[in-house]
Coordinates of C-alpha atoms in Angstrom, one line a residue:
X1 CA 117.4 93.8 122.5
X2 CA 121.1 93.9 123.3
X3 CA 123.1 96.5 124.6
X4 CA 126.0 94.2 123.9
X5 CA 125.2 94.9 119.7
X6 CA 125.5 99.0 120.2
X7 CA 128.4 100.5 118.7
X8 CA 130.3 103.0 121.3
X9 CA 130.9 103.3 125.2
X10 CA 127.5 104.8 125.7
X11 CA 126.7 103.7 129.6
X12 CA 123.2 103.1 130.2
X13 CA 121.4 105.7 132.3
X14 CA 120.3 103.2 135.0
X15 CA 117.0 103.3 136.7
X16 CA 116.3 101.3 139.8
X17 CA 116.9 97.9 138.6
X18 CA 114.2 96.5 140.8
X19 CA 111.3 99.0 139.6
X20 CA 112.4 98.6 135.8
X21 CA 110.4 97.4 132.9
X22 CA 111.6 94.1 132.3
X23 CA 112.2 92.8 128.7
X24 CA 110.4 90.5 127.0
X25 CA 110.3 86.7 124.8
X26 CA 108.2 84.5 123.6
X27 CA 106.4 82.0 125.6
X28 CA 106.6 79.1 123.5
X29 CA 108.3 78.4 119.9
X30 CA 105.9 79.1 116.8
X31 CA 106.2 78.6 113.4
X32 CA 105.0 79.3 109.6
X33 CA 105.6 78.4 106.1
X34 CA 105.4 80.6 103.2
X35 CA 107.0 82.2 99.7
X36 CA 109.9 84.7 99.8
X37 CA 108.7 88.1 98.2
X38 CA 111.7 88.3 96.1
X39 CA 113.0 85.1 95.9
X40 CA 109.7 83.3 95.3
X41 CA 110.9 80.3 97.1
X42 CA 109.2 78.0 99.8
X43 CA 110.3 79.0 103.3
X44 CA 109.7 77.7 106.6
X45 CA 110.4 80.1 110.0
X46 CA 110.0 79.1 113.7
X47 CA 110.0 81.8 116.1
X48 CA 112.0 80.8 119.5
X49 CA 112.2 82.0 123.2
X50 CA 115.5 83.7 124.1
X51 CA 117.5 84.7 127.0
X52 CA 118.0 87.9 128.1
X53 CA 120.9 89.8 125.8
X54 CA 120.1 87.4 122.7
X55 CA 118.5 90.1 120.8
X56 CA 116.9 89.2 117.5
X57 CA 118.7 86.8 115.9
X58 CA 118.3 85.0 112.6
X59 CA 119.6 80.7 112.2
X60 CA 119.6 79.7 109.1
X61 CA 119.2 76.1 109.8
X62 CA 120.0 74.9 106.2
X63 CA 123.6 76.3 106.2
X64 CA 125.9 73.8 107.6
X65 CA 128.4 74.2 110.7
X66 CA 129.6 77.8 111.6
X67 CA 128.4 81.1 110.4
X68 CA 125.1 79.8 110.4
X69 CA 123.9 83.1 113.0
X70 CA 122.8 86.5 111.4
X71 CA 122.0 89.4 113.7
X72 CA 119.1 91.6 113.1
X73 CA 121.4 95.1 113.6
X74 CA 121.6 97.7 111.7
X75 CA 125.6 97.3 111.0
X76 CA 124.8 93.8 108.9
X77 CA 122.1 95.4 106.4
X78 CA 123.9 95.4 103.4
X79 CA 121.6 95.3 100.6
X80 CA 118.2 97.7 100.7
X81 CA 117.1 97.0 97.3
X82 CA 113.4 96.8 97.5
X83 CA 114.1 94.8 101.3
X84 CA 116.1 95.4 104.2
X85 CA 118.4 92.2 104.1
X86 CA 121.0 91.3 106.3
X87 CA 124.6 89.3 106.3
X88 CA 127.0 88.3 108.4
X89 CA 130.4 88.0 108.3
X90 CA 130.4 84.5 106.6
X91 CA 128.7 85.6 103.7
X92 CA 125.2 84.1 105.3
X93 CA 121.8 86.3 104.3
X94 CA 118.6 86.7 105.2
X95 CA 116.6 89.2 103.2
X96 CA 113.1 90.7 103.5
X97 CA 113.2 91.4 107.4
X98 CA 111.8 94.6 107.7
X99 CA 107.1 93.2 108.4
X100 CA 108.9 90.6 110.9
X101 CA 111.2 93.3 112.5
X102 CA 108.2 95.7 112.4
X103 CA 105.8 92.9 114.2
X104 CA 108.4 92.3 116.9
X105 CA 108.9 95.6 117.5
X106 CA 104.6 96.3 117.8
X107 CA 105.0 93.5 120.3
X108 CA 108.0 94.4 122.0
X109 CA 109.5 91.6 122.0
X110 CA 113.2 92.3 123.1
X111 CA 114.7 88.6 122.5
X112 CA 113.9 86.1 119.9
X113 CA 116.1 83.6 117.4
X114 CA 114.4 82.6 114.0
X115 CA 115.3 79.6 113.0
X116 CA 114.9 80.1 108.6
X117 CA 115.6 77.6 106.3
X118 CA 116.5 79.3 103.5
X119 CA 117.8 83.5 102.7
X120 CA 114.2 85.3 102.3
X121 CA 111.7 85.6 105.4
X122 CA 108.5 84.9 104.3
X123 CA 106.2 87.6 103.0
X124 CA 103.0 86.2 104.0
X125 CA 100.0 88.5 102.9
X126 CA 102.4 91.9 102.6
X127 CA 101.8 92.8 106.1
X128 CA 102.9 92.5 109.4
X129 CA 99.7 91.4 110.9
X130 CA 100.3 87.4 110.0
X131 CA 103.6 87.6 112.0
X132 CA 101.7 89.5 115.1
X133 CA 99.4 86.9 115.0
X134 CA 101.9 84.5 115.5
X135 CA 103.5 86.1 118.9
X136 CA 99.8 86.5 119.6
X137 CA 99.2 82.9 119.7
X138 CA 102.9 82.1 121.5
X139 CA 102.5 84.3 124.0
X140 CA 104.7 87.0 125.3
X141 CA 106.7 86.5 129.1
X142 CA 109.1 89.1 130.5
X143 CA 112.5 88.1 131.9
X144 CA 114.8 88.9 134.3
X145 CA 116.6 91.4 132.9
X146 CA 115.6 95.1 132.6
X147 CA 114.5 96.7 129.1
X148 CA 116.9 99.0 127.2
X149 CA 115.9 102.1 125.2
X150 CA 118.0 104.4 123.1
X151 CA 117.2 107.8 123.6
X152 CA 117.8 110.3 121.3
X153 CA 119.2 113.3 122.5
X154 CA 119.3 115.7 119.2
X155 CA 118.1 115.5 115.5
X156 CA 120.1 113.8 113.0
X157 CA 118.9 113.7 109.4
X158 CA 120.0 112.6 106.3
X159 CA 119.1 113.0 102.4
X160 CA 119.3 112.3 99.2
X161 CA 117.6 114.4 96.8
X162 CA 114.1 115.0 97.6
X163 CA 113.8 112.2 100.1
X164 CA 114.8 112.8 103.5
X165 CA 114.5 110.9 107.3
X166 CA 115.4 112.4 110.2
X167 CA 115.5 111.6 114.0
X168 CA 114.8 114.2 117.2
X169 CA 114.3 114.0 120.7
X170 CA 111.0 113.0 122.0
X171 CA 109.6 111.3 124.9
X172 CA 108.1 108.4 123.3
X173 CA 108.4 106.8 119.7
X174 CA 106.3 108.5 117.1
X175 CA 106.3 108.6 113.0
X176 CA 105.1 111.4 111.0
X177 CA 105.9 109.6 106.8
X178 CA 104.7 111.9 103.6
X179 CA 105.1 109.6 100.4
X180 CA 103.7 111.4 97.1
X181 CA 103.7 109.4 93.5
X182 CA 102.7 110.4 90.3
X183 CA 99.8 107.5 90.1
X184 CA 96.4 108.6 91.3
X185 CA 95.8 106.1 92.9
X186 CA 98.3 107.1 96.0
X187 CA 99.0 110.3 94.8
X188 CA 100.2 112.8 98.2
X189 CA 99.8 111.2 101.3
X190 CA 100.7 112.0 104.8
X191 CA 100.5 109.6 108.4
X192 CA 101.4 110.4 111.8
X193 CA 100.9 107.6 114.5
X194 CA 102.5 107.8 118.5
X195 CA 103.4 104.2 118.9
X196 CA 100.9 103.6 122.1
X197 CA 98.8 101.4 123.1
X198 CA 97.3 98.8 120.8
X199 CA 97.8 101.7 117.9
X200 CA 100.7 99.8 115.7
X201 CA 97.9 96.7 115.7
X202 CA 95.0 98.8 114.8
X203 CA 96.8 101.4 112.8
X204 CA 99.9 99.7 110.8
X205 CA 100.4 96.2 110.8
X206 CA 97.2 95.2 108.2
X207 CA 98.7 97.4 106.0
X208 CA 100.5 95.8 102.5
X209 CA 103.2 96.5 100.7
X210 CA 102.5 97.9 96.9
X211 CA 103.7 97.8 93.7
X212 CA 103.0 98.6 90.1
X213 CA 101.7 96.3 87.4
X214 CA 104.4 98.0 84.6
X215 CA 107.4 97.5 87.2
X216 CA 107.0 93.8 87.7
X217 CA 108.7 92.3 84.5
X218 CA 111.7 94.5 85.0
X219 CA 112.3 93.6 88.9
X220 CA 111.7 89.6 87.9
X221 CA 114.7 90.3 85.4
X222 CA 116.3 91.7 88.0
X223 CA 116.1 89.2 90.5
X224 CA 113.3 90.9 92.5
X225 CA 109.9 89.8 93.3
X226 CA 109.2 86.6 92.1
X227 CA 107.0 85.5 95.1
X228 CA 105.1 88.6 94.7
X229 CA 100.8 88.4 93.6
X230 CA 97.9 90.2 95.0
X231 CA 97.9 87.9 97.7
X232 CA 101.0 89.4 99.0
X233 CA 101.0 93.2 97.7
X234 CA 98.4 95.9 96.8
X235 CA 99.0 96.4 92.8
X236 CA 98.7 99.8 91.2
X237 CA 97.7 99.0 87.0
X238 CA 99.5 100.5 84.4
X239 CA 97.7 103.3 84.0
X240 CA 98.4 104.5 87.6
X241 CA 94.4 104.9 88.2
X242 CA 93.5 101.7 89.4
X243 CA 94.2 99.1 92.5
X244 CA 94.1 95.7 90.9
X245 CA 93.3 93.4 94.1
X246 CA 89.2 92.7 94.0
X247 CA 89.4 93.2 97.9
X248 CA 90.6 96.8 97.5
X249 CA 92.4 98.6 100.2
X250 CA 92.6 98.2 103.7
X251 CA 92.8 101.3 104.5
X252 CA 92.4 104.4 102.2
X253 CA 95.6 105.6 103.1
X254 CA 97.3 102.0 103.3
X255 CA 100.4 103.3 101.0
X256 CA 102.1 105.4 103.4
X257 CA 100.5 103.4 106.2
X258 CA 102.9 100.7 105.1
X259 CA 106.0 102.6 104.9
X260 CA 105.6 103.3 108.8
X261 CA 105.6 100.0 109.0
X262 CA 108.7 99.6 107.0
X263 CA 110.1 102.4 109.1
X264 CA 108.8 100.3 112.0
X265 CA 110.8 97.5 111.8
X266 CA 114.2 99.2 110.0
X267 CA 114.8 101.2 112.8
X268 CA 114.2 98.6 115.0
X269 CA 117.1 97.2 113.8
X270 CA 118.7 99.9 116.0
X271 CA 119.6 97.0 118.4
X272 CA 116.7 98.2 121.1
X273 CA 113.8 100.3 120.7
X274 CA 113.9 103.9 120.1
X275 CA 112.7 106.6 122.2
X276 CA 112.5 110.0 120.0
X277 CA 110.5 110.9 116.8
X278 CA 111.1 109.7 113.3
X279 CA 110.3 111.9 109.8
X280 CA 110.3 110.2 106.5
X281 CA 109.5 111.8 103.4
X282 CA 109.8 109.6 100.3
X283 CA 112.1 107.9 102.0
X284 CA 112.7 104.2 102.2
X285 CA 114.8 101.1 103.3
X286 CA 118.5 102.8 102.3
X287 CA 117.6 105.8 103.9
X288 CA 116.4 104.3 106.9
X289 CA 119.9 102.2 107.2
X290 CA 121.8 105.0 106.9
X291 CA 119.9 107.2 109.3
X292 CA 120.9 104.4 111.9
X293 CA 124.4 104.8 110.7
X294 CA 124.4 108.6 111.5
X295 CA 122.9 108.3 115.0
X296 CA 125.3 105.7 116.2
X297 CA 128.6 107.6 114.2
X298 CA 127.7 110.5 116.6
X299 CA 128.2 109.5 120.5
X300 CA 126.5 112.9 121.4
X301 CA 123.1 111.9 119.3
X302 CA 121.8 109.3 121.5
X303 CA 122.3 106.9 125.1
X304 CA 121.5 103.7 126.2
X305 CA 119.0 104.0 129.1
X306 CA 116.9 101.7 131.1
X307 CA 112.8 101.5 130.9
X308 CA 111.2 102.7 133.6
X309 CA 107.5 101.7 134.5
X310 CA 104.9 104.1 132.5
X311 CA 107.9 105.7 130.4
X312 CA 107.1 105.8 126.6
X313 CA 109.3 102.7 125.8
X314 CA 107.5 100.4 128.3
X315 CA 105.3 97.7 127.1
X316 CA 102.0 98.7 125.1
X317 CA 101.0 95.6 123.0
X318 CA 100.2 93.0 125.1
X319 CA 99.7 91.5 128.6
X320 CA 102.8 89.3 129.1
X321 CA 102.5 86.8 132.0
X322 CA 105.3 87.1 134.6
X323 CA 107.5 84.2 134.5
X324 CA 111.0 85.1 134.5
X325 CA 114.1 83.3 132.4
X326 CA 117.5 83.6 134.0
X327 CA 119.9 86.5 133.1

């Protein structure tokens, strides 16, 4: 993403710039139309090339003049009710960014601007796998530029009650999540996946958000998941035995399996992609924030450093073709 974004005077740890990894864009624009989970309103996102330093960056194109730009950071998330959802410093929101975030970040794709016309990305089928398709289907290039990783260089952690997320050192990025609910039908579950090669496509992004069927009248009166239906979300029934959706599960562990892919694309609203290992237990989108908001308050928890070929935070998903934008 953009070092430009990261709080602090952190220099990067510079590796040859001319055997770096560069970073990456899309090919080509790409778009999609769907219904905001919360909102339940009609939304149509196009997915755009950038140059090198953009970051991921949000346009809401029906918002008039200036102010118009919201940055996928960490610093903007102001509301994690249910969603990770960002504003800027006109007021401007987009909500529901965490299965986008988590799709770029399975791609590694470094620089993008989403044009959305309205506040809520749209939630597609609950996963992340609709938006991977549509990088698929763009394409990925690298640039000219080299590709930034912060490193974490000692744990940080916080909590509140029995949740907790914590960061430490590692020499990749990897995810261990325990969720544990009183329904049977998740019950205790535990997931740990090394974000490698291919394994957030094969392992994460199919997997759905979730709800339950008693919880829905009292988050519609609250202005919270209107758009949702079993087309978008596995629903637990009342009873806490029972997953409505005739398809079933995707997984038999797809619960906690989607909140790694929560954590997947909240942390990657670090500003760049994270080289250390991430524990979640119960945790969820305010905890993630404010995880982010511990690592960067301490200048001796983390650097800026460049990606080096084979190093854990060089490119896993997919083959990009070498054509290079300017810098």
């Amino acid at each position: 993403m953009v070092a430009s974004l990261l709080p602090g005077s952190n220099a990067p740890s510079l590796a040859s710039e001319a055997s770096a990894v560069r970073s990456r864009t899309l090919k080509t624009s790409i778009g999609c139309t769907g219904v905001g989970l919360h909102s339940g309103a009609k939304v149509t996102m196009v997915l755009h090339p950038a140059e090198p330093g953009t970051g991921i960056r949000f346009r809401r194109v029906d918002i008039n003049g200036g102010g118009a730009i919201v940055p996928a950071i960490w610093s903007a998330v102001h509301d994690t009710r249910m969603n990770s959802c960002l504003k800027n410093d006109d007021g401007i929101v987009v909500g529901t960014v965490e299965h986008l975030m988590s799709a770029l970040a399975g791609m590694q794709i470094d620089n993008c601007l989403i044009d959305i016309n309205g506040p809520e990305v749209p939630v597609m089928d609950g996963s992340a796998a609709p938006f991977l398709f549509l990088i698929e289907c763009a394409g990925v290039v690298e640039q000219s530029a080299p590709r930034q990783a912060i490193k974490v260089l000692k744990r940080v952690s916080v909590k509140d009650g029995d949740r907790v997320a914590s960061l430490t050192p590692s020499s990749g990025f990897s995810i261990r999540f325990e969720i544990d609910f009183g329904a049977s039908a998740i019950s205790r579950q535990e997931f740990f996946v090394n974000l490698s090669r291919g394994t957030f496509k094969s392992e994460i992004s199919r997997a759905r958000t979730f709800g339950f069927e008693q919880e829905v009248a009292f988050l519609r009166a609250n202005g919270l998941a209107r758009g949702g239906s079993l087309d978008n979300a596995v629903v637990i029934d009342s009873t806490g035995t029972r997953v409505l959706n005739d398809e079933g599960l995707r997984y038999t562990d797809e619960f906690v399996r989607h909140k790694v892919l929560d954590a997947v694309g909240d942390l990657y609203l670090a500003g760049a992609p994270l080289i250390g290992h991430f524990h979640g237990i119960r945790c969820g989108h305010a905890l993630n924030n404010q995880l982010l908001r511990a690592l960067f308050a301490d200048q001796t928890a983390w650097t800026l450093t460049t990606v080096a070929p084979g190093s854990a935070a060089a490119p896993f998903a997919a083959e990009p073709q070498r054509a290079a934008l300017s810098a």
